[in-house]
Amino acid sequence: MLTTRHSSAKEISALEGQLLSMRNLLSAQAAVIHGLADGARADPLSSRADGSREENICDDENKELSKIENWLGDFMEKLEVLLAEKRVEEALGALDEAESLAQEVNERRTLTPTALLSLQAAISGLKRKLADQLVDAASQPSTRGAELRSVVLALKRVGDGPQAHLLLLNGHHQKLQFEMQDLRPSGASNGAGRMASLSQLFFSAIAQAASDSLAIFGEETSYASELVTWAVLETEKFALLVKRQYVAVASAAGNLRASMDCVRVCLSHCSLLEARGLALSPVILKRFKPCIEQGLNTNLKRIERTTMALAADENWSLTIPFGGARISSGVSASQLKLTSSAHKFNSMIQELFEDVETLETMQLVNLTLDGVLQVFKSYVNIMINALPGSMHENHETTGSPNVKQAVTEAQQLALLANALMLADELIPRATSRLFPSAQASRRDNELGRRGSSDRLNRLSEQREWKKRLQKSIESLRDSFCRQHALELLFTEDGDVRLSPRMYTKLDGYAEEPEWFPSGIFQELFVKLTQIASTAFDMFIGRERFSTTLLMRLTETVILWLSEDQTFWEEIEQGPKPLGPLGLQQFYLDMEFVVLFSSQGRYFSRNLQQVAKTVIGRAIDAVAATGVDPYSTLPEEEWFAEVAQIAIKMLMGKASFGHGDRDAFSPTSAAETPVA
């Protein structure tokens, strides 16, 4: 209280000093006017030729000057009191009265030009003094709110609009800094709540400054431009503060949701100012976008690390989600069967796309989609490493971490179920909020609405991105097929099981063998049958994927046979060439594969073409020995009949009816048959 009184006393003393100066100025001006008036009275006395008319004029001028002298005295005393009591409005009224008097005197020409200029100079001096006092008052920290607006308006009326506007903005700046100081973070405070309060406080202050500027100065371009410049600079400072204390901290920690919450709050407050012509969102976006990008990348890396850590101890068995796990809309918990690492991967992806509006606003959609695609590919690589034999190979070449092996066929198919469910259903559903619906796009196109072409472009981008996502599964599927093909084609010691000797030795026996598909192709049939049975339960509603999987596995085995140069060199140029019986066995094996793949509905034109090619090559090899292969081969119906009998036998639906097979039959002498 004592400090306040002392300050007030100092202000009053300063005002009294200034008033004394103004009084001296007015006295000097009055003396000038008196001197001029005396000069005016002396001129008529030098000549008596004008008579009484000049005397009357002098009397009128004397009366006018007397009135002005009296008014100046009264005005000085009145203004001194008004300024001392800080009655600004009344002081402004007094100055207006003085200017009116000066204008009236000028119009009536009751004063000489020199005297009129002296009067006007006196009034201008008083106005400058009042303006200086107003500037000093507006600069005081205690001048806020209505008092600040009153002082600024008074200064504008005095005639110093630019200075008044600058003082108005500076006053709002000082008030904002003072109030924001109380909201600075301290200790373990509620960061999100404090940040929201800080944003509301800041943009409310900007809105109030805009309202005051418009109310006092109107829509004049110079003031509006200065307001926008000031608001942008203030927003820059605010954005840097929020970035340093909230957004950057959250982004560095990988807390993307907290970072985007900050951005969303600020942008929502910014939108309220757009109606006032203040578009401050670009400032916020420019400052926050790098932090959000950092948070997004940190979050994607966290997803990758988390799934990798879970895969190190994964049992690769399908389960429904645990309680509290995030479930994609449109997918029931009973349908959502994934392994534990895939459940966690899906949960984190769903969380990532909870705030798609902010991602769109900050133009981070493409970056986010590319990042999700990369982490999905990384997870697919982890599952490839889980296939027996694949991990060791990839670890040596890429430094991939150890992953728990998927030993059984069911576990290996679970890997494919993970990839398929994520790529075909869950990830696209999570990202669908970034794209317009096809129905909405068609409706906009029919109505000819603006932006319908943009929607169609986004739909095209969505389809292309989904294709890239689903294509990532192919590497896992191909690795699965390659792994199972290698298990069939090679022994654990690395020896080739599908060797030329299986066929070239048959022509060395005295008796014709009992015809039955070779053991390796029996195993292929049994494996495909088992995989088809397991996949039927895992890929419900996605039979096409199961069919493609079986098709690719079958093709992998036959393509390997067609491309094995060592096999064909021995068949065509070896010391013991392929004979008629070996050709017949080879022909039967190929027809057996074609028949069971056709009946299993995973037959392909590619498989048919490759089978025909290798049969033709075998026929040519026999023909090269001088033997007519067609004269020794039975009719095609025979191959189909024997292959059908074999399928029924292997499925336990029929018996041969021919007793035990001979010891030199290809299925007993070359391989161990599969029952």
XYZ file of C-alpha atoms in Angstrom:
675
model
C 0.000 0.000 0.000
C 2.852 2.390 0.881
C 4.528 1.593 -2.433
C 1.316 2.378 -4.326
C 0.858 5.713 -2.499
C 4.463 6.637 -3.146
C 4.050 5.859 -6.847
C 0.845 7.900 -7.047
C 2.553 10.849 -5.352
C 5.391 10.718 -7.849
C 2.918 10.696 -10.733
C 1.019 13.698 -9.281
C 4.259 15.617 -8.816
C 5.229 14.914 -12.406
C 1.841 16.074 -13.646
C 2.048 19.254 -11.569
C 5.445 20.002 -13.080
C 4.093 19.494 -16.573
C 1.046 21.660 -15.787
C 3.320 24.431 -14.570
C 5.209 24.252 -17.843
C 1.960 24.436 -19.791
C 0.837 27.437 -17.701
C 4.041 29.249 -18.459
C 3.549 28.417 -22.129
C 0.026 29.791 -22.100
C 1.179 32.915 -20.304
C 3.800 33.431 -22.966
C 1.223 32.911 -25.672
C -1.127 35.345 -23.949
C 1.649 37.904 -23.807
C 2.213 37.435 -27.502
C -1.468 37.963 -28.182
C -1.462 41.101 -25.996
C 1.540 42.398 -27.851
C -0.060 41.790 -31.175
C -3.289 43.375 -30.032
C -1.464 46.473 -28.786
C 0.239 46.640 -32.167
C -3.148 46.428 -33.829
C -4.469 49.314 -31.702
C -1.433 51.527 -32.469
C -1.909 51.402 -36.209
C -5.228 53.268 -36.336
C -3.883 56.124 -34.150
C -1.205 56.987 -36.733
C -3.830 58.253 -39.082
C -6.898 60.199 -38.216
C -8.176 60.191 -41.789
C -10.327 57.113 -41.209
C -12.288 58.758 -38.466
C -14.667 57.019 -36.159
C -14.909 53.760 -38.264
C -11.356 52.747 -37.322
C -11.967 53.578 -33.670
C -14.984 51.288 -33.582
C -12.990 48.456 -35.136
C -10.314 48.835 -32.508
C -12.870 48.766 -29.753
C -14.317 45.484 -31.160
C -10.875 43.936 -31.392
C -10.111 44.945 -27.844
C -13.284 43.292 -26.656
C -12.462 40.089 -28.611
C -8.952 39.976 -27.229
C -10.287 40.460 -23.748
C -12.631 37.517 -24.213
C -9.765 35.342 -25.444
C -7.586 36.365 -22.524
C -10.326 35.488 -20.081
C -10.970 32.162 -21.810
C -7.289 31.234 -21.795
C -7.094 31.854 -18.105
C -10.189 29.846 -17.332
C -9.115 27.072 -19.716
C -5.685 26.818 -18.093
C -7.134 26.496 -14.620
C -9.752 23.995 -15.744
C -7.266 21.834 -17.643
C -4.879 21.906 -14.697
C -7.576 20.489 -12.430
C -8.683 17.857 -14.956
C -5.195 16.589 -15.541
C -4.407 16.542 -11.854
C -7.494 14.420 -11.215
C -6.814 12.232 -14.307
C -10.211 13.086 -15.734
C -9.072 12.291 -19.251
C -12.441 12.464 -20.983
C -13.159 15.934 -19.613
C -9.644 17.088 -20.513
C -10.222 15.887 -24.050
C -13.515 17.780 -24.086
C -11.725 20.924 -22.988
C -9.175 20.576 -25.786
C -11.997 20.057 -28.268
C -13.559 23.270 -26.981
C -10.238 25.077 -27.471
C -9.939 23.853 -31.041
C -13.531 24.935 -31.716
C -12.745 28.396 -30.408
C -9.639 28.631 -32.572
C -11.662 27.596 -35.619
C -14.366 30.170 -34.808
C -11.787 32.937 -34.412
C -10.235 31.921 -37.721
C -13.576 32.004 -39.527
C -14.550 35.378 -38.061
C -11.053 36.764 -38.681
C -11.092 38.531 -35.337
C -7.361 37.893 -34.866
C -4.416 38.651 -37.034
C -2.772 35.596 -38.663
C 0.174 35.809 -36.300
C -2.077 35.871 -33.244
C -4.134 32.964 -34.579
C -1.018 30.882 -35.169
C 0.116 31.603 -31.637
C -3.241 30.405 -30.283
C -3.145 27.244 -32.333
C 0.437 26.564 -31.241
C -0.608 26.880 -27.626
C -3.415 24.343 -28.109
C -1.066 21.952 -29.945
C 1.440 22.228 -27.122
C -1.236 21.285 -24.619
C -2.241 18.317 -26.737
C 1.350 17.127 -26.895
C 1.681 17.402 -23.176
C -1.517 15.408 -22.686
C -0.349 12.818 -25.198
C 2.923 12.383 -23.325
C 1.024 11.856 -20.105
C -1.246 9.300 -21.766
C 1.732 7.409 -23.193
C 3.331 7.337 -19.787
C 0.114 6.080 -18.206
C -0.394 3.388 -20.844
C 3.149 2.143 -20.301
C 2.549 1.420 -16.643
C 2.146 -2.320 -15.838
C -0.887 -1.546 -13.720
C -2.788 -0.063 -16.682
C -4.908 -2.899 -18.063
C -8.328 -3.788 -19.344
C -10.852 -0.996 -19.524
C -8.365 1.574 -18.231
C -5.926 0.700 -21.038
C -8.642 0.959 -23.661
C -9.699 4.336 -22.277
C -6.145 5.678 -22.379
C -5.578 4.364 -25.905
C -8.831 5.880 -27.144
C -7.882 9.199 -25.558
C -4.475 9.135 -27.202
C -6.141 8.430 -30.551
C -8.447 11.415 -30.034
C -5.461 13.575 -29.228
C -4.225 12.699 -32.710
C -1.535 10.030 -32.194
C -3.290 6.930 -33.595
C -0.187 4.897 -34.532
C 1.338 5.354 -31.102
C -2.015 4.528 -29.500
C -2.338 1.271 -31.447
C 1.198 0.265 -30.594
C 0.555 0.930 -26.916
C -2.640 -1.141 -27.085
C -0.806 -4.164 -28.480
C 2.081 -3.722 -26.071
C -0.332 -3.552 -23.166
C -1.920 -6.828 -24.185
C 1.537 -8.354 -24.551
C 2.537 -7.337 -21.022
C -0.721 -8.621 -19.576
C -0.320 -11.921 -21.438
C 3.237 -12.408 -20.209
C 2.191 -11.724 -16.640
C -0.704 -14.194 -16.751
C 1.267 -16.886 -18.595
C 3.966 -16.714 -15.959
C 1.561 -18.211 -13.445
C 0.877 -21.165 -15.769
C 4.478 -22.190 -16.426
C 5.088 -25.870 -15.573
C 6.522 -26.654 -12.168
C 7.303 -30.070 -10.764
C 4.979 -32.972 -11.469
C 2.105 -30.832 -12.672
C -0.641 -31.955 -15.003
C 1.060 -31.229 -18.308
C -1.957 -31.773 -20.551
C -4.306 -29.659 -18.423
C -1.755 -26.911 -17.965
C -1.012 -26.826 -21.685
C -4.731 -26.582 -22.534
C -5.116 -23.712 -20.052
C -2.065 -22.003 -21.494
C -3.441 -22.283 -25.023
C -6.845 -20.967 -23.994
C -5.241 -18.061 -22.149
C -3.005 -17.145 -25.066
C -5.578 -17.230 -27.831
C -8.149 -15.482 -25.633
C -5.628 -12.663 -25.206
C -5.089 -12.487 -28.962
C -8.857 -12.415 -29.487
C -9.270 -9.615 -26.939
C -6.507 -7.583 -28.579
C -8.215 -8.026 -31.943
C -11.558 -6.936 -30.470
C -10.036 -3.843 -28.867
C -8.222 -2.920 -32.060
C -11.384 -3.217 -34.116
C -13.494 -1.311 -31.587
C -11.084 1.608 -31.290
C -9.457 1.818 -34.719
C -12.001 0.136 -36.968
C -10.930 -1.769 -40.067
C -8.323 0.663 -41.285
C -5.744 -1.280 -43.289
C -2.625 -0.019 -41.538
C -3.926 -0.956 -38.083
C -5.290 -4.312 -39.248
C -1.935 -5.149 -40.829
C -0.082 -4.197 -37.680
C -2.454 -6.365 -35.629
C -1.820 -9.399 -37.861
C 1.942 -8.906 -37.707
C 1.827 -8.615 -33.939
C -0.404 -11.683 -33.572
C 1.908 -13.775 -35.775
C 4.968 -12.775 -33.753
C 3.201 -13.512 -30.488
C 2.064 -16.880 -31.818
C 5.631 -17.699 -32.880
C 6.806 -17.101 -29.311
C 3.915 -19.095 -27.892
C 4.525 -22.009 -30.274
C 8.201 -22.133 -29.337
C 7.263 -22.184 -25.658
C 4.748 -25.005 -26.074
C 7.095 -26.913 -28.359
C 9.944 -26.720 -25.869
C 7.951 -27.542 -22.748
C 5.311 -29.977 -24.028
C 5.334 -31.157 -27.643
C 9.052 -31.870 -28.026
C 9.231 -33.639 -24.683
C 6.266 -35.887 -25.484
C 7.501 -36.613 -29.022
C 10.989 -37.538 -27.850
C 9.420 -39.990 -25.405
C 7.321 -41.533 -28.169
C 4.081 -40.237 -26.649
C 2.542 -39.316 -29.980
C -0.962 -38.994 -28.563
C 0.136 -36.321 -26.071
C 1.953 -34.425 -28.813
C -1.042 -34.481 -31.127
C -3.350 -33.516 -28.264
C -1.285 -30.339 -27.834
C -1.515 -29.606 -31.536
C -5.230 -30.317 -31.676
C -5.973 -28.010 -28.737
C -3.950 -25.170 -30.248
C -5.533 -25.608 -33.661
C -9.029 -25.644 -32.207
C -8.341 -22.315 -30.492
C -6.791 -20.974 -33.707
C -9.936 -21.778 -35.640
C -11.958 -19.451 -33.414
C -9.797 -16.520 -34.551
C -10.182 -17.144 -38.275
C -13.486 -15.240 -38.310
C -11.519 -12.200 -37.133
C -9.148 -12.503 -40.076
C -6.333 -13.987 -38.008
C -5.126 -17.210 -39.676
C -2.552 -18.388 -37.144
C -2.805 -22.131 -37.851
C 0.129 -22.078 -40.341
C 2.384 -20.758 -37.586
C 1.376 -23.594 -35.252
C 1.756 -26.223 -37.978
C 5.172 -24.930 -39.041
C 6.560 -25.077 -35.509
C 4.960 -28.342 -34.393
C 5.252 -30.472 -37.536
C 8.920 -31.483 -37.015
C 8.108 -32.607 -33.470
C 5.105 -34.637 -34.599
C 7.234 -36.244 -37.310
C 9.793 -37.142 -34.664
C 7.071 -38.541 -32.400
C 5.612 -40.527 -35.280
C 8.985 -42.065 -36.154
C 9.696 -42.817 -32.503
C 6.314 -44.483 -32.177
C 6.832 -46.598 -35.288
C 10.227 -47.717 -34.004
C 8.625 -48.604 -30.676
C 6.079 -50.777 -32.486
C 8.913 -52.521 -34.302
C 10.962 -53.074 -31.128
C 7.992 -54.280 -29.115
C 6.866 -56.871 -31.647
C 10.453 -58.028 -32.090
C 10.821 -58.534 -28.347
C 7.550 -60.477 -28.151
C 8.540 -62.639 -31.125
C 11.650 -63.771 -29.251
C 9.411 -65.692 -26.852
C 6.374 -66.274 -29.081
C 4.692 -69.694 -29.176
C 3.033 -68.835 -32.504
C -0.400 -70.102 -31.539
C -3.593 -68.280 -32.489
C -5.698 -66.838 -29.665
C -8.538 -64.354 -29.314
C -7.738 -60.906 -27.845
C -7.124 -60.564 -24.136
C -9.446 -58.380 -22.104
C -8.853 -54.690 -22.740
C -7.106 -55.232 -26.053
C -8.054 -52.900 -28.874
C -10.335 -54.509 -31.441
C -10.819 -53.026 -34.876
C -14.373 -51.913 -35.579
C -16.287 -54.410 -37.665
C -14.270 -57.386 -36.369
C -15.573 -59.533 -33.513
C -13.230 -60.925 -30.872
C -14.025 -64.486 -31.959
C -12.904 -63.686 -35.503
C -9.745 -61.903 -34.405
C -7.429 -64.868 -33.891
C -3.778 -63.864 -33.882
C -0.629 -64.794 -32.032
C 0.376 -62.651 -29.044
C 2.899 -60.515 -30.952
C 0.368 -59.871 -33.740
C -2.269 -58.846 -31.180
C 0.173 -56.314 -29.734
C 1.140 -55.096 -33.201
C -2.518 -54.567 -34.101
C -3.257 -52.787 -30.819
C -0.432 -50.285 -31.342
C -1.438 -49.658 -34.963
C -5.047 -48.992 -33.907
C -3.798 -46.527 -31.288
C -1.613 -44.776 -33.849
C -4.644 -43.892 -35.982
C -6.898 -42.626 -33.199
C -6.227 -38.975 -34.090
C -6.339 -39.006 -37.879
C -7.658 -35.431 -38.085
C -4.414 -33.991 -36.737
C -2.369 -36.179 -39.097
C -4.416 -34.869 -42.014
C -4.160 -31.262 -40.881
C -0.391 -31.512 -40.561
C -0.120 -33.253 -43.955
C 1.470 -36.334 -42.424
C -0.857 -38.919 -43.960
C 1.599 -40.221 -46.552
C 4.462 -40.291 -44.057
C 2.300 -42.241 -41.614
C 1.134 -44.746 -44.229
C 4.675 -45.313 -45.456
C 5.834 -45.810 -41.879
C 3.097 -48.346 -41.153
C 3.966 -50.212 -44.336
C 7.611 -50.386 -43.280
C 6.911 -51.664 -39.755
C 4.547 -54.271 -41.199
C 7.266 -55.418 -43.578
C 9.614 -55.586 -40.598
C 7.116 -57.775 -38.734
C 6.757 -59.991 -41.808
C 10.546 -60.391 -41.843
C 10.430 -61.389 -38.184
C 7.907 -64.113 -39.043
C 10.042 -65.239 -41.982
C 12.897 -65.671 -39.522
C 10.605 -67.850 -37.416
C 10.448 -70.449 -40.210
C 12.947 -73.289 -39.648
C 16.078 -72.687 -41.686
C 15.139 -69.111 -42.606
C 16.333 -67.455 -39.409
C 19.880 -68.767 -39.644
C 20.187 -67.655 -43.248
C 18.719 -64.176 -42.646
C 20.673 -63.667 -39.437
C 23.939 -64.198 -41.241
C 23.046 -61.735 -43.995
C 21.051 -59.039 -42.219
C 21.925 -59.350 -38.548
C 18.316 -60.109 -37.616
C 17.757 -60.954 -33.932
C 16.881 -64.424 -32.742
C 13.221 -65.350 -33.073
C 11.527 -68.346 -31.527
C 10.998 -70.988 -34.190
C 7.615 -72.048 -35.536
C 8.239 -75.781 -35.614
C 4.906 -77.363 -36.489
C 2.862 -76.800 -39.607
C 0.117 -75.284 -37.451
C 2.580 -72.751 -36.019
C 3.907 -71.935 -39.466
C 0.409 -71.457 -40.820
C -0.265 -69.189 -37.828
C 2.470 -66.908 -39.190
C 0.553 -66.652 -42.435
C -2.707 -66.107 -40.537
C -1.082 -63.174 -38.708
C 0.114 -61.535 -41.900
C -3.129 -62.142 -43.772
C -5.430 -60.833 -41.029
C -3.310 -57.733 -40.486
C -2.801 -56.870 -44.157
C -6.233 -57.826 -45.429
C -8.446 -56.643 -42.575
C -7.030 -54.912 -39.520
C -4.505 -52.395 -40.858
C -6.764 -51.271 -43.741
C -9.608 -50.725 -41.265
C -7.349 -48.623 -39.045
C -6.191 -46.496 -41.974
C -9.626 -46.239 -43.605
C -10.372 -43.090 -41.588
C -7.662 -41.351 -43.595
C -9.537 -42.016 -46.820
C -13.060 -41.080 -47.978
C -15.547 -43.890 -48.294
C -16.285 -45.171 -51.776
C -19.983 -44.506 -51.238
C -19.368 -40.861 -50.309
C -17.104 -40.405 -53.324
C -19.693 -41.806 -55.721
C -22.383 -39.608 -54.201
C -20.226 -36.483 -54.509
C -19.372 -37.394 -58.087
C -23.033 -37.798 -59.005
C -23.920 -34.462 -57.446
C -20.959 -32.778 -59.098
C -19.633 -31.429 -55.838
C -16.309 -29.681 -55.711
C -13.590 -31.981 -54.517
C -15.159 -35.174 -55.836
C -12.120 -35.691 -58.084
C -9.867 -35.341 -55.034
C -11.878 -38.002 -53.250
C -11.566 -40.346 -56.205
C -7.832 -39.746 -56.257
C -7.627 -40.576 -52.568
C -9.583 -43.779 -53.152
C -7.159 -44.712 -55.897
C -4.256 -44.048 -53.533
C -5.958 -46.173 -50.897
C -6.319 -49.124 -53.262
C -2.710 -48.802 -54.379
C -1.461 -48.638 -50.803
C -3.505 -51.675 -49.824
C -2.010 -53.598 -52.755
C 1.467 -52.742 -51.505
C 0.486 -53.868 -48.024
C -0.892 -57.193 -49.228
C 2.092 -57.727 -51.505
C 4.257 -57.761 -48.388
C 2.641 -61.090 -47.472
C 4.017 -62.730 -50.596
C 7.550 -62.863 -49.205
C 6.312 -64.788 -46.160
C 4.165 -67.088 -48.289
C 7.041 -67.756 -50.688
C 9.381 -68.475 -47.772
C 6.834 -70.910 -46.358
C 6.541 -72.706 -49.709
C 10.285 -72.727 -50.241
C 10.885 -74.133 -46.759
C 8.424 -77.002 -47.211
C 9.689 -77.704 -50.731
C 13.237 -77.961 -49.430
C 12.124 -80.370 -46.712
C 10.713 -82.594 -49.439
C 13.583 -82.256 -51.887
C 16.538 -82.654 -49.519
C 17.465 -84.836 -46.567
C 18.663 -83.387 -43.261
C 22.221 -84.066 -44.435
C 21.665 -82.039 -47.581
C 21.390 -84.920 -50.026
C 18.969 -84.606 -52.936
C 15.935 -86.885 -52.689
C 14.524 -86.191 -56.152
C 17.461 -87.677 -58.066
C 17.731 -88.942 -61.670
C 18.624 -92.397 -60.365
C 15.012 -92.801 -59.208
C 14.111 -93.150 -62.883
C 17.257 -94.349 -64.688
C 17.635 -97.483 -62.533
C 14.159 -98.848 -63.360
C 15.178 -100.143 -66.754
C 17.817 -102.330 -65.135
C 15.320 -104.626 -63.437
C 14.254 -107.890 -65.024
C 10.581 -107.402 -64.264
C 8.269 -104.453 -64.748
C 7.605 -102.648 -61.456
C 4.208 -102.246 -59.840
C 3.215 -98.761 -60.853
C 2.634 -96.209 -58.128
C 3.706 -92.563 -57.714
C 7.196 -92.048 -56.338
C 7.506 -91.574 -52.589
C 8.512 -87.915 -52.745
C 5.320 -87.059 -54.618
C 3.294 -89.148 -52.195
C 4.765 -87.023 -49.406
C 3.923 -83.875 -51.371
C 0.312 -85.014 -51.652
C 0.064 -85.874 -47.950
C 1.687 -82.557 -46.941
C -0.651 -80.544 -49.138
C -3.646 -82.441 -47.778
C -2.599 -81.743 -44.182
C -1.923 -78.070 -44.898
C -5.273 -77.732 -46.649
C -7.072 -79.231 -43.626
C -5.322 -76.903 -41.139
C -5.662 -73.844 -43.360
C -9.384 -74.458 -43.728
C -9.820 -73.797 -39.994
C -7.409 -70.860 -39.890
C -8.435 -68.978 -43.007
C -12.203 -69.028 -42.707
C -13.652 -66.696 -45.308
C -10.272 -66.436 -47.027
C -10.263 -69.677 -48.992
C -8.641 -67.932 -51.908
C -5.507 -67.414 -49.862
C -5.424 -71.095 -48.901
C -5.813 -72.085 -52.543
C -3.000 -69.767 -53.621
C -0.764 -71.115 -50.861
C -1.267 -74.744 -51.947
C -0.860 -73.765 -55.581
C 2.442 -71.989 -54.938
C 3.819 -74.859 -52.853
C 3.045 -77.361 -55.610
C 4.529 -75.085 -58.257
C 7.664 -74.572 -56.162
C 8.441 -78.303 -56.156
C 7.780 -78.836 -59.874
C 9.604 -75.644 -60.861
C 12.635 -76.770 -58.890
C 12.564 -80.044 -60.819
C 12.306 -78.218 -64.156
C 15.201 -75.898 -63.346
C 17.614 -78.460 -61.791
C 20.336 -78.607 -64.415
C 22.181 -81.413 -62.647
C 19.052 -83.582 -62.784
C 18.552 -83.030 -66.506
C 22.208 -83.373 -67.423
C 22.224 -86.868 -65.943
C 18.863 -87.722 -67.516
C 19.953 -86.525 -70.956
C 23.707 -87.070 -70.979
C 24.498 -89.360 -68.040
C 26.270 -92.739 -68.250
C 22.951 -94.533 -67.799
C 20.315 -92.778 -69.921
C 16.632 -92.637 -69.157
C 14.806 -95.697 -70.479
C 11.159 -96.483 -71.307
C 10.266 -97.651 -67.771
C 11.878 -94.624 -66.164
C 10.001 -92.399 -68.601
C 6.731 -94.114 -67.706
C 7.375 -93.586 -63.979
C 8.277 -89.913 -64.527
C 5.143 -89.434 -66.653
C 3.025 -91.061 -63.899
C 4.509 -88.798 -61.218
C 3.696 -85.655 -63.187
C 0.170 -86.837 -63.996
C -0.321 -87.691 -60.311
C 0.626 -84.136 -59.299
C -1.632 -82.623 -61.958
C -4.560 -84.850 -60.919
C -4.475 -84.271 -57.143
C -3.920 -80.511 -57.562
C -6.865 -80.396 -59.955
C -9.131 -82.341 -57.592
C -7.925 -80.202 -54.668
C -8.808 -77.054 -56.628
C -5.338 -75.559 -56.480
C -4.366 -76.470 -60.021
C -2.878 -73.661 -62.137
C -2.094 -73.103 -65.763
C 1.500 -72.511 -64.831
C 1.691 -75.936 -63.172
C 0.095 -77.557 -66.195
C 2.549 -75.880 -68.553
C 5.606 -76.817 -66.477
C 4.405 -80.428 -66.173
C 3.964 -80.673 -69.927
C 7.389 -79.141 -70.489
C 9.275 -81.586 -68.250
C 7.356 -84.588 -69.641
C 8.248 -83.472 -73.146
C 11.871 -83.076 -72.141
C 11.935 -86.599 -70.683
C 10.366 -87.984 -73.852
C 13.020 -86.259 -75.939
C 15.743 -87.756 -73.735
C 14.450 -91.283 -74.405
C 14.050 -90.564 -78.104
C 17.683 -89.449 -78.221
C 18.723 -92.999 -77.310
C 17.082 -94.373 -80.463
C 13.996 -95.763 -78.723
C 10.523 -94.683 -79.831
C 9.036 -93.436 -76.529
C 5.446 -93.400 -77.775
C 5.598 -97.103 -78.647
C 6.350 -97.997 -75.021
C 4.113 -95.509 -73.165
C 0.573 -96.606 -72.257
C -2.498 -94.551 -73.089
C -3.187 -91.388 -71.065
C -6.208 -93.039 -69.454
C -3.844 -95.518 -67.806
C -1.900 -92.739 -66.076
C -5.107 -91.098 -64.898
C -6.436 -94.402 -63.538
C -3.260 -95.291 -61.658
C -2.980 -91.764 -60.253
C -6.597 -91.884 -59.059
C -6.032 -95.233 -57.351
C -2.988 -93.783 -55.603
C -4.982 -90.789 -54.346
C -7.653 -93.064 -52.886
C -5.050 -95.320 -51.314
C -3.222 -92.431 -49.693
C -6.486 -91.038 -48.386
C -7.451 -94.521 -47.032
C -10.485 -94.824 -49.294
C -9.377 -97.820 -51.392
C -6.806 -100.600 -51.689
C -4.673 -101.747 -54.555
C -6.006 -105.239 -54.758
C -2.641 -106.313 -56.192
C -0.927 -107.500 -53.027
C 2.382 -106.120 -51.789
C 4.524 -104.084 -54.089
C 7.702 -105.551 -55.452
C 10.970 -104.721 -53.800
C 12.161 -102.951 -56.923
C 9.118 -100.673 -57.308
C 10.066 -96.967 -57.330
C 8.044 -96.252 -54.212
C 9.797 -98.850 -52.098
C 13.292 -99.001 -53.500
C 13.911 -95.262 -53.908
C 11.980 -93.690 -51.016
C 10.108 -94.616 -47.904
C 6.405 -94.563 -48.779
C 3.989 -92.484 -46.787
C 0.962 -94.355 -45.522
